[in-house]
CSV table of C-alpha atoms in Angstrom, one decimal:
chain,number,residue,atom,x,y,z
A,20,MET,CA,66.0,83.1,80.5
A,21,LEU,CA,62.2,82.7,81.3
A,22,GLU,CA,60.0,79.7,81.8
A,23,LEU,CA,56.4,79.6,82.6
A,24,ARG,CA,55.2,76.0,83.3
A,25,GLY,CA,51.5,74.9,83.9
A,26,ILE,CA,50.3,78.3,84.6
A,27,ARG,CA,46.5,78.3,85.8
A,28,LYS,CA,44.2,81.1,86.7
A,29,SER,CA,40.6,81.1,88.0
A,30,PHE,CA,38.4,84.0,88.7
A,31,GLY,CA,35.8,82.5,91.1
A,32,LYS,CA,34.4,79.3,89.4
A,33,ILE,CA,35.7,80.4,85.9
A,34,GLU,CA,39.1,79.2,84.9
A,35,VAL,CA,40.5,81.5,82.3
A,36,LEU,CA,43.9,79.9,81.9
A,37,HIS,CA,44.2,76.0,81.6
A,38,GLY,CA,47.9,75.2,82.2
A,39,ILE,CA,50.0,77.4,79.9
A,40,ASP,CA,53.6,76.9,78.9
A,41,LEU,CA,55.9,79.7,77.8
A,42,THR,CA,59.6,79.5,77.2
A,43,VAL,CA,61.7,82.6,76.1
A,44,ARG,CA,65.5,82.7,75.6
A,45,ALA,CA,67.9,85.4,76.2
A,46,GLY,CA,68.4,87.5,72.9
A,47,GLU,CA,65.1,86.3,71.4
A,48,ILE,CA,62.0,88.2,70.2
A,49,HIS,CA,59.2,85.9,71.1
A,50,ALA,CA,55.6,86.4,69.7
A,51,LEU,CA,52.8,85.6,72.1
A,52,LEU,CA,49.6,85.3,69.8
A,53,GLY,CA,46.0,84.4,70.2
A,54,GLU,CA,42.6,86.0,69.6
A,55,ASN,CA,41.1,88.7,72.0
A,56,GLY,CA,40.3,86.8,75.2
A,57,ALA,CA,42.8,83.9,74.7
A,58,GLY,CA,44.5,84.7,77.9
A,59,LYS,CA,47.7,86.7,76.6
A,60,SER,CA,47.2,89.8,78.8
A,61,THR,CA,46.3,87.5,82.1
A,62,LEU,CA,49.5,85.6,81.6
A,63,MET,CA,51.5,88.8,81.2
A,64,LYS,CA,50.0,90.0,84.2
A,65,ILE,CA,50.8,86.9,86.1
A,66,LEU,CA,54.5,87.3,84.8
A,67,CYS,CA,54.5,90.8,86.2
A,68,GLY,CA,53.0,90.2,89.6
A,69,ILE,CA,49.9,92.1,88.9
A,70,VAL,CA,47.8,89.0,89.0
A,71,GLN,CA,48.4,85.9,91.1
A,72,PRO,CA,48.5,82.4,89.4
A,73,SER,CA,46.2,79.6,90.8
A,74,ALA,CA,48.9,77.0,89.8
A,75,GLY,CA,52.1,76.8,88.0
A,76,THR,CA,55.5,77.9,88.2
A,77,ILE,CA,57.7,80.8,87.0
A,78,ARG,CA,61.4,80.3,86.5
A,79,ILE,CA,64.1,83.0,85.6
A,80,ASP,CA,67.5,81.7,84.8
A,81,GLY,CA,66.4,78.4,86.0
A,82,GLN,CA,65.5,79.7,89.5
A,83,GLU,CA,61.8,79.4,90.5
A,84,ARG,CA,60.2,82.6,91.4
A,85,SER,CA,57.1,84.2,92.5
A,86,PHE,CA,56.0,87.8,92.7
A,87,ALA,CA,53.6,89.4,95.1
A,88,ASP,CA,53.3,92.6,93.2
A,89,TYR,CA,54.9,94.4,90.2
A,90,ASP,CA,57.7,95.9,92.2
A,91,GLU,CA,59.0,92.4,92.9
A,92,ALA,CA,58.8,91.4,89.2
A,93,ILE,CA,60.8,94.6,88.4
A,94,ALA,CA,63.4,93.8,90.8
A,95,ALA,CA,63.7,90.5,89.1
A,96,GLY,CA,64.4,92.1,85.7
A,97,ILE,CA,60.9,92.1,84.1
A,98,GLY,CA,59.4,95.2,82.4
A,99,ILE,CA,56.3,95.6,80.5
A,100,VAL,CA,55.0,98.3,78.2
A,101,PHE,CA,51.1,98.0,78.1
A,102,GLN,CA,49.1,99.0,75.2
A,103,GLU,CA,47.5,101.7,77.2
A,104,PHE,CA,50.5,104.0,78.3
A,105,SER,CA,51.1,104.5,82.0
A,106,LEU,CA,52.9,107.9,81.6
A,107,ILE,CA,52.0,111.1,83.4
A,108,PRO,CA,51.3,113.5,80.6
A,109,TYR,CA,52.4,116.7,82.3
A,110,LEU,CA,55.7,115.3,83.4
A,111,ASP,CA,58.7,115.0,80.9
A,112,ALA,CA,60.5,112.0,79.8
A,113,VAL,CA,63.1,112.0,82.6
A,114,GLU,CA,60.6,112.6,85.3
A,115,ASN,CA,58.5,109.8,84.1
A,116,MET,CA,61.5,107.3,83.7
A,117,PHE,CA,62.5,107.9,87.3
A,118,LEU,CA,59.0,108.4,88.9
A,119,ALA,CA,58.9,107.1,92.6
A,120,ARG,CA,62.7,106.1,92.4
A,121,GLU,CA,64.2,109.6,91.8
A,122,VAL,CA,68.0,110.1,92.3
A,123,LYS,CA,68.7,112.3,95.3
A,124,GLY,CA,71.9,114.0,96.3
A,125,PRO,CA,73.5,114.2,99.8
A,126,LEU,CA,70.9,116.5,101.2
A,127,GLY,CA,68.0,114.7,99.9
A,128,LEU,CA,67.3,117.0,97.0
A,129,LEU,CA,66.6,115.8,93.4
A,130,ASP,CA,69.7,115.2,91.5
A,131,ARG,CA,68.1,116.1,88.2
A,132,LYS,CA,71.5,116.2,86.4
A,133,ALA,CA,72.2,112.6,87.3
A,134,MET,CA,68.7,111.4,86.1
A,135,ARG,CA,69.1,113.4,82.8
A,136,LYS,CA,72.5,111.8,82.1
A,137,ARG,CA,71.2,108.3,82.8
A,138,ALA,CA,68.0,109.0,80.6
A,139,ALA,CA,70.3,110.3,77.9
A,140,GLU,CA,72.5,107.1,78.1
A,141,ILE,CA,69.5,104.9,77.6
A,142,MET,CA,68.2,106.8,74.8
A,143,GLN,CA,71.7,106.5,73.2
A,144,ARG,CA,71.7,102.8,73.7
A,145,LEU,CA,68.4,102.6,72.0
A,146,GLY,CA,69.6,104.8,69.1
A,147,ILE,CA,66.6,107.1,69.4
A,148,ASP,CA,66.2,110.7,69.7
A,149,VAL,CA,63.3,111.9,72.2
A,150,PRO,CA,63.3,115.4,73.8
A,151,LEU,CA,64.0,114.9,77.5
A,152,SER,CA,62.7,118.3,78.7
A,153,VAL,CA,59.3,118.3,77.0
A,154,PRO,CA,56.0,117.1,78.6
A,155,VAL,CA,55.2,113.6,77.2
A,156,ASN,CA,51.8,114.9,76.1
A,157,ARG,CA,53.6,117.0,73.6
A,158,LEU,CA,55.6,114.0,72.1
A,159,SER,CA,54.2,111.9,69.3
A,160,VAL,CA,52.7,108.4,70.2
A,161,ALA,CA,56.0,106.8,69.0
A,162,GLN,CA,58.1,109.0,71.0
A,163,GLN,CA,55.9,108.2,74.1
A,164,GLN,CA,56.2,104.5,73.1
A,165,PHE,CA,60.1,104.8,73.4
A,166,VAL,CA,59.9,106.7,76.7
A,167,GLU,CA,58.0,103.6,78.0
A,168,ILE,CA,60.7,101.2,76.7
A,169,ALA,CA,63.4,103.5,78.2
A,170,LYS,CA,61.7,103.6,81.5
A,171,ALA,CA,61.6,99.7,81.6
A,172,LEU,CA,65.2,99.5,80.5
A,173,SER,CA,66.3,102.2,83.3
A,174,LEU,CA,64.8,99.5,85.8
A,175,ASP,CA,67.5,97.1,84.3
A,176,ALA,CA,65.0,94.9,82.7
A,177,ARG,CA,66.4,91.8,81.0
A,178,ILE,CA,62.9,90.6,80.0
A,179,LEU,CA,60.7,93.1,78.1
A,180,VAL,CA,57.1,92.6,77.3
A,181,LEU,CA,55.6,94.9,74.6
A,182,ASP,CA,51.8,94.6,74.4
A,183,GLU,CA,50.5,95.8,70.9
A,184,PRO,CA,53.3,98.4,70.6
A,185,THR,CA,52.6,99.1,67.0
A,186,ALA,CA,48.7,99.7,67.2
A,187,THR,CA,48.8,103.4,66.8
A,188,LEU,CA,52.3,103.8,65.0
A,189,THR,CA,52.9,104.8,61.3
A,190,PRO,CA,54.8,102.5,59.0
A,191,SER,CA,58.0,104.6,59.5
A,192,GLU,CA,57.6,104.7,63.2
A,193,VAL,CA,57.0,100.7,63.2
A,194,GLU,CA,60.2,100.3,61.3
A,195,HIS,CA,62.1,102.5,63.9
A,196,LEU,CA,60.5,100.5,66.7
A,197,PHE,CA,61.8,97.2,65.0
A,198,LYS,CA,65.3,98.6,64.7
A,199,VAL,CA,65.2,99.4,68.6
A,200,MET,CA,64.0,95.8,69.2
A,201,ARG,CA,66.8,94.3,67.2
A,202,GLU,CA,69.2,96.3,69.1
A,203,LEU,CA,67.9,95.0,72.3
A,204,ARG,CA,68.0,91.5,70.9
A,205,ARG,CA,71.6,92.0,70.1
A,206,GLN,CA,72.1,93.1,73.6
A,207,ASN,CA,70.5,89.8,75.0
A,208,VAL,CA,67.3,91.2,76.2
A,209,ALA,CA,64.4,88.7,75.9
A,210,ILE,CA,61.4,90.3,74.5
A,211,VAL,CA,57.9,89.1,74.5
A,212,PHE,CA,56.0,90.7,71.6
A,213,ILE,CA,52.2,90.7,71.5
A,214,SER,CA,50.7,91.8,68.0
A,215,HIS,CA,47.6,91.1,65.9
A,216,HIS,CA,49.5,92.1,62.8
A,217,LEU,CA,50.9,88.8,61.5
A,218,GLU,CA,53.1,90.3,58.9
A,219,GLU,CA,55.0,91.9,61.8
A,220,ILE,CA,55.5,88.5,63.4
A,221,PHE,CA,57.2,87.1,60.2
A,222,GLU,CA,59.4,90.2,60.0
A,223,ILE,CA,60.7,90.7,63.6
A,224,CYS,CA,60.2,87.5,65.6
A,225,ASP,CA,62.3,84.3,66.3
A,226,ARG,CA,59.7,82.3,67.9
A,227,ILE,CA,55.9,81.9,68.3
A,228,THR,CA,53.7,80.6,71.3
A,229,VAL,CA,50.0,80.5,70.5
A,230,LEU,CA,47.1,80.4,73.0
A,231,ARG,CA,43.5,80.0,72.4
A,232,ASP,CA,40.6,80.2,74.8
A,233,GLY,CA,43.0,80.0,77.8
A,234,ASP,CA,44.7,76.9,76.4
A,235,PHE,CA,48.3,76.3,75.2
A,236,VAL,CA,48.0,75.5,71.5
A,237,GLY,CA,51.8,75.2,70.5
A,238,ALA,CA,55.0,76.7,70.0
A,239,CYS,CA,57.5,76.9,67.0
A,240,ALA,CA,59.9,78.8,65.2
A,241,VAL,CA,58.9,81.4,62.7
A,242,SER,CA,60.7,79.8,59.9
A,243,GLU,CA,58.6,76.6,60.5
A,244,ILE,CA,55.2,78.0,59.9
A,245,ASP,CA,53.3,80.0,57.3
A,246,ASN,CA,50.3,82.6,57.7
A,247,ASP,CA,47.5,80.2,57.0
A,248,ARG,CA,48.6,77.7,59.4
A,249,LEU,CA,49.3,80.3,62.1
A,250,VAL,CA,45.7,81.7,61.6
A,251,GLU,CA,44.4,78.2,62.0
A,252,MET,CA,46.2,77.7,65.3
A,253,MET,CA,45.0,81.0,66.5
A,254,VAL,CA,41.3,80.5,65.6
A,255,GLY,CA,40.8,76.8,65.5
A,256,ARG,CA,39.7,76.9,61.9
A,257,LYS,CA,40.7,78.0,58.4
A,258,LEU,CA,39.7,81.5,57.4
A,259,GLU,CA,39.4,81.3,53.7
A,260,SER,CA,39.1,85.0,53.3
A,261,ASN,CA,39.1,87.7,56.1
A,262,PHE,CA,37.1,89.9,53.7
A,263,PRO,CA,33.4,89.0,52.6
A,264,PRO,CA,32.8,89.3,48.8
A,265,LYS,CA,31.6,92.7,47.5
A,266,PRO,CA,28.2,92.5,46.3
A,267,PRO,CA,27.3,94.5,43.0
A,268,ARG,CA,26.8,98.1,43.7
A,269,PRO,CA,23.9,99.8,41.7
A,270,ALA,CA,25.1,103.1,40.2
A,271,ASP,CA,21.6,104.6,40.9
A,272,ALA,CA,21.6,103.5,44.7
A,273,PRO,CA,19.8,106.4,46.6
A,274,LEU,CA,22.1,109.1,48.1
A,275,MET,CA,22.2,109.1,51.9
A,276,ILE,CA,24.8,111.8,52.4
A,277,GLU,CA,26.2,114.4,50.0
A,278,VAL,CA,29.2,116.5,51.2
A,279,GLU,CA,29.5,119.5,48.7
A,280,ALA,CA,32.3,121.1,50.4
A,281,ILE,CA,34.4,120.6,53.7
A,282,GLN,CA,37.5,122.6,54.1
A,283,LEU,CA,39.3,122.1,57.4
A,284,ARG,CA,41.5,125.2,57.0
A,285,LYS,CA,42.4,127.8,54.6
A,286,GLY,CA,44.7,126.4,51.9
A,287,ALA,CA,43.7,122.9,52.5
A,288,PRO,CA,42.1,120.8,49.8
A,289,VAL,CA,38.2,121.1,49.5
A,290,SER,CA,36.9,117.7,50.3
A,291,ARG,CA,33.7,116.4,48.2
A,292,PHE,CA,32.1,113.1,48.5
A,293,ASP,CA,28.7,111.4,48.6
A,294,LEU,CA,27.6,108.1,50.4
A,295,ARG,CA,25.1,105.7,48.8
A,296,GLU,CA,22.8,103.2,50.2
A,297,GLY,CA,24.4,99.8,50.5
A,298,GLU,CA,28.0,100.8,50.2
A,299,ILE,CA,31.2,101.0,52.4
A,300,LEU,CA,32.9,104.2,51.5
A,301,GLY,CA,36.7,104.0,52.6
A,302,PHE,CA,38.8,107.0,53.9
A,303,ALA,CA,42.5,106.2,53.2
A,304,GLY,CA,45.5,108.2,53.7
A,305,LEU,CA,48.6,108.6,56.0
A,306,VAL,CA,48.2,109.5,59.5
A,307,GLY,CA,47.6,113.3,59.9
A,308,SER,CA,46.1,113.5,56.4
A,309,GLY,CA,42.7,114.8,57.5
A,310,ARG,CA,40.6,111.7,57.4
A,311,THR,CA,39.2,111.8,61.0
A,312,GLU,CA,39.1,115.5,61.2
A,313,THR,CA,36.8,115.5,58.1
A,314,VAL,CA,34.3,112.9,59.6
A,315,LEU,CA,34.2,115.0,62.6
A,316,ALA,CA,33.9,118.2,60.9
A,317,MET,CA,30.8,116.7,59.0
A,318,LEU,CA,29.2,115.8,62.4
A,319,GLY,CA,29.8,119.4,63.9
A,320,ALA,CA,32.6,118.1,66.2
A,321,HIS,CA,35.7,119.7,64.5
A,322,SER,CA,36.2,123.1,63.2
A,323,ALA,CA,36.1,123.8,59.4
A,324,VAL,CA,36.2,126.9,57.3
A,325,ARG,CA,33.5,125.3,55.1
A,326,CYS,CA,31.1,122.6,55.6
A,327,GLU,CA,28.2,122.0,53.3
A,328,VAL,CA,26.3,118.7,53.8
A,329,LYS,CA,23.1,117.3,52.7
A,330,VAL,CA,21.3,114.4,54.4
A,331,GLY,CA,18.5,112.7,52.4
A,332,GLY,CA,18.8,115.5,49.8
A,333,LYS,CA,18.3,118.3,52.4
A,334,PRO,CA,20.9,120.8,53.5
A,335,THR,CA,22.0,119.9,56.9
A,336,ARG,CA,24.3,121.6,59.6
A,337,PHE,CA,25.0,119.4,62.5
A,338,SER,CA,25.8,121.3,65.6
A,339,GLY,CA,27.4,118.3,67.3
A,340,PRO,CA,27.3,114.3,67.0
A,341,ASP,CA,24.0,114.2,69.2
A,342,VAL,CA,22.1,116.1,66.5
A,343,ALA,CA,23.7,113.5,63.9
A,344,LEU,CA,22.7,110.7,66.0
A,345,ALA,CA,19.0,112.0,66.1
A,346,GLN,CA,19.2,111.5,62.3
A,347,GLY,CA,20.5,108.1,62.3
A,348,ILE,CA,24.3,108.6,62.0
A,349,GLY,CA,26.5,106.8,64.5
A,350,LEU,CA,30.1,107.2,65.0
A,351,LEU,CA,32.4,104.5,66.3
A,352,PRO,CA,35.5,106.7,67.3
A,353,GLU,CA,39.3,105.9,67.0
A,354,SER,CA,40.0,105.9,70.6
A,355,ARG,CA,37.2,103.5,72.1
A,356,LYS,CA,38.4,104.1,75.8
A,357,GLU,CA,38.3,107.8,75.7
A,358,GLN,CA,35.4,108.5,73.3
A,359,GLY,CA,33.5,105.4,72.7
A,360,LEU,CA,32.9,103.8,76.1
A,361,ILE,CA,32.6,104.4,79.8
A,362,THR,CA,34.8,101.6,81.0
A,363,SER,CA,33.7,101.6,84.6
A,364,PHE,CA,30.2,101.0,83.4
A,365,SER,CA,28.8,97.5,82.7
A,366,ILE,CA,28.4,96.2,79.1
A,367,LEU,CA,24.6,96.5,79.5
A,368,GLN,CA,24.9,100.2,80.6
A,369,ASN,CA,27.3,101.0,77.6
A,370,ILE,CA,25.0,99.3,75.1
A,371,SER,CA,22.0,101.2,76.4
A,372,LEU,CA,23.7,104.6,76.4
A,373,ASN,CA,21.9,107.1,74.1
A,374,ASN,CA,19.1,104.6,73.7
A,375,TYR,CA,16.9,104.5,76.8
A,376,ARG,CA,13.8,105.8,75.0
A,377,LYS,CA,13.7,102.3,73.6
A,378,TYR,CA,13.1,100.7,77.0
A,379,ARG,CA,10.7,103.4,78.4
A,380,LYS,CA,7.8,101.8,80.2
A,381,GLY,CA,5.3,104.7,81.1
A,382,HIS,CA,6.8,108.2,81.9
A,383,TRP,CA,9.1,107.4,84.6
A,384,PHE,CA,10.3,103.9,84.3
A,385,LEU,CA,12.3,101.5,82.2
A,386,ASP,CA,11.5,98.2,81.1
A,387,LEU,CA,14.6,96.3,82.5
A,388,LYS,CA,13.8,92.8,81.2
A,389,LYS,CA,13.5,94.3,77.7
A,390,GLU,CA,16.7,96.0,78.1
A,391,ARG,CA,18.5,93.0,79.4
A,392,ALA,CA,17.1,90.8,76.5
A,393,SER,CA,18.0,93.4,74.0
A,394,THR,CA,21.5,93.6,75.3
A,395,GLN,CA,22.0,89.9,75.4
A,396,ALA,CA,20.9,89.6,71.7
A,397,ALA,CA,23.3,92.5,70.9
A,398,MET,CA,26.2,90.8,72.6
A,399,GLU,CA,25.4,87.4,70.8
A,400,GLN,CA,25.2,89.3,67.5
A,401,VAL,CA,28.7,90.6,67.6
A,402,ARG,CA,30.1,87.7,69.7
A,403,VAL,CA,31.2,89.7,72.9
A,404,LYS,CA,33.3,87.3,75.1
A,405,ALA,CA,32.3,88.1,78.7
A,406,GLN,CA,30.6,86.5,81.7
A,407,GLY,CA,27.4,88.4,81.0
A,408,PRO,CA,25.7,91.9,80.5
A,409,ASP,CA,26.8,93.1,84.0
A,410,ALA,CA,30.6,92.5,83.4
A,411,ARG,CA,32.4,95.9,83.6
A,412,VAL,CA,33.8,97.0,80.5
A,413,ASP,CA,37.3,97.7,81.9
A,414,THR,CA,37.6,93.8,82.5
A,415,LEU,CA,37.4,93.0,78.9
A,416,SER,CA,40.2,92.7,76.1
A,417,GLY,CA,40.5,95.5,73.8
A,418,GLY,CA,38.8,93.6,71.0
A,419,ASN,CA,35.7,92.9,73.0
A,420,GLN,CA,35.6,96.5,74.1
A,421,GLN,CA,35.5,97.4,70.5
A,422,LYS,CA,32.6,94.8,69.9
A,423,VAL,CA,30.7,96.5,72.6
A,424,VAL,CA,30.9,99.9,70.9
A,425,ILE,CA,29.7,98.0,67.6
A,426,ALA,CA,26.9,96.3,69.5
A,427,ARG,CA,25.6,99.7,70.8
A,428,TRP,CA,25.1,101.0,67.3
A,429,MET,CA,23.7,97.8,66.0
A,430,ASN,CA,21.2,98.0,68.8
A,431,HIS,CA,20.4,101.6,68.0
A,432,GLN,CA,18.9,101.0,64.5
A,433,MET,CA,21.5,103.5,62.7
A,434,LYS,CA,21.1,104.2,59.1
A,435,VAL,CA,24.8,105.3,58.7
A,436,LEU,CA,27.7,104.1,60.6
A,437,ILE,CA,31.1,105.8,60.7
A,438,PHE,CA,33.9,103.3,61.7
A,439,ASP,CA,37.2,105.0,62.7
A,440,GLU,CA,39.9,102.4,62.8
A,441,PRO,CA,37.3,99.5,63.2
A,442,THR,CA,39.7,96.6,64.0
A,443,ARG,CA,42.7,98.4,65.7
A,444,GLY,CA,44.0,96.0,68.4
A,445,ILE,CA,41.6,93.2,67.2
A,446,ASP,CA,42.7,89.7,66.3
A,447,VAL,CA,42.3,88.1,63.0
A,448,GLY,CA,39.3,85.9,63.9
A,449,ALA,CA,37.3,88.9,65.4
A,450,LYS,CA,38.4,90.9,62.3
A,451,ALA,CA,36.5,88.5,60.0
A,452,GLU,CA,33.5,88.6,62.3
A,453,ILE,CA,33.3,92.4,62.2
A,454,TYR,CA,33.9,92.6,58.5
A,455,ALA,CA,30.9,90.1,58.1
A,456,LEU,CA,28.9,92.5,60.4
A,457,MET,CA,29.7,95.6,58.4
A,458,ARG,CA,28.8,93.9,55.2
A,459,ALA,CA,25.5,92.6,56.5
A,460,PHE,CA,24.8,96.1,57.8
A,461,THR,CA,25.1,97.6,54.4
A,462,GLU,CA,23.1,94.8,52.7
A,463,ALA,CA,20.3,95.5,54.9
A,464,GLY,CA,20.1,99.0,53.1
A,465,HIS,CA,22.5,101.1,55.3
A,466,ALA,CA,25.8,102.6,54.5
A,467,ILE,CA,29.2,103.0,56.2
A,468,ILE,CA,32.1,105.4,56.0
A,469,MET,CA,35.3,103.5,57.1
A,470,VAL,CA,38.4,105.3,58.2
A,471,SER,CA,41.5,103.0,58.3
A,472,SER,CA,45.0,103.1,58.3
A,473,GLU,CA,45.3,99.4,57.2
A,474,LEU,CA,45.6,99.2,53.5
A,475,PRO,CA,44.4,95.6,53.2
A,476,GLU,CA,41.3,96.5,55.0
A,477,ILE,CA,40.7,99.4,52.8
A,478,VAL,CA,41.2,97.4,49.7
A,479,GLY,CA,39.3,94.4,50.9
A,480,MET,CA,36.2,96.1,52.2
A,481,SER,CA,35.7,99.3,50.3
A,482,ASP,CA,33.3,99.8,47.4
A,483,ARG,CA,34.8,103.1,46.7
A,484,VAL,CA,37.9,104.9,48.5
A,485,CYS,CA,38.4,108.7,49.1
A,486,VAL,CA,42.3,109.2,49.3
A,487,PHE,CA,43.2,112.1,51.8
A,488,ARG,CA,46.5,114.2,51.7
A,489,SER,CA,47.3,117.5,53.3
A,490,GLY,CA,44.0,117.8,55.0
A,491,GLY,CA,41.6,116.8,52.3
A,492,ILE,CA,40.5,114.5,49.7
A,493,VAL,CA,42.6,114.4,46.5
A,494,ALA,CA,41.3,111.4,44.7
A,495,THR,CA,38.4,109.0,44.8
A,496,VAL,CA,38.9,105.7,43.3
A,497,GLU,CA,36.6,102.6,42.6
A,498,GLY,CA,36.7,99.2,40.7
A,499,ASP,CA,40.0,98.1,39.8
A,500,ALA,CA,41.6,101.1,40.8
A,501,ILE,CA,41.2,100.2,44.5
A,502,ASN,CA,44.7,98.7,45.0
A,503,SER,CA,47.5,99.5,47.4
A,504,GLU,CA,49.8,101.1,44.7
A,505,VAL,CA,47.2,103.4,43.4
A,506,ILE,CA,46.0,104.4,46.9
A,507,MET,CA,49.5,104.9,48.3
A,508,THR,CA,50.6,107.0,45.1
A,509,HIS,CA,47.6,109.4,45.7
A,510,ALA,CA,48.3,109.6,49.4
A,511,THR,CA,51.9,110.4,49.1
A,512,THR,CA,52.3,112.4,45.9
A,513,GLY,CA,48.7,113.2,44.8
A,514,ARG,CA,49.7,111.7,41.4
A,515,VAL,CA,49.2,108.4,39.7
A,516,ASP,CA,52.0,108.8,37.0
A,517,ASN,CA,53.1,105.3,35.6
A,518,VAL,CA,50.5,103.4,37.9
A,519,ALA,CA,48.5,100.7,36.0
């Protein structure tokens, strides 16, 4: 159904795609894999007419095509669901699905009944139940994802691109999405699936194409490859272990933070924990269990009926994250684009944020040479892939944007870092690099609180784990008890009956 041959793309003198081939068959789920910056998003933007190729051909059903813009690609049967949703939050599902192509009656008035009927038919075709008259900002992330897919199918898309569709979904929501994808495959839709979760590739995909640094590495059937070989194709080297070894943790390590009581609301569990020098304290639990809210309450950024905290042994009440920042506590938020970055600013400006005193030269001026050198060093430390410090953050891949957030706090000389979903949307190679940076940070005498929905990450990185359920901590585990079974039992039932 789809053939891309010899696709090249240059931005100025820099060539970012070096002759990429991609073939996708009707009724196939085809994985497009590669590290952040490998060229996946650029290739898909070329397919959808958003970016024009420098060379190469696109064929659909054997016919060579070229698209001047996204509208022409849509007319050819191509739909894309971006990682960042393109829905208008205050419109309902029907209004979003038919935006700019509304169905009108004989007098030119909107035919809402016809649009709603068509939307209901598509939802029924997908086997999903989404309220059609509710503003999409009141829907769950998974429901918004299905509205995006339904919107693409309402355009009669026969080729559907899903860019990181599972990044913010719970396991049950992922399974529902996969059920929808299997139904679309049965209906002969060709799906290009981009994901950094390799276990998903082996569960749902038929074939794989791998890119690396703008090059075509290879394509094969999922049944012909294993996880280790796939990782090696993506990163160009073997990753013996994603997780660095856990160093011995002294029981008498100095206390950095003591949370004597945080209660988010009346009736919720009272959370108590401490953070010691040199450790990574994991926060595990299901989505909505209170992990992020507890961290934000500690920093004064979320309401709580009780909040009793000591820093360095002294009772402390933070009025906001800026006060915590002044005491050496930094937050890498879950939503990097909304809360962690100013995406229209350069890398240099984002890394310098909150830290301009470091570059002060006299009373009124900044030492710009020092700022640039410091930014360059921070970028190299976390391996940000970009043309330079002046590159705008919104031109970077999601993984490189996350690295910019990390670089800012590494550059800020923090004592405690709170990582909320540190590797969401980041490829396996970059994950290993970030894990190494986190462990180096704690080995330097600092400490980390890591909120994560990925159990392998929690188990592989945490020295101790606080398990959340119903708004608070229900258990703290360490040593051999840090395993998926124990953690999930606490997270789902609050008990560990018959667990080894």
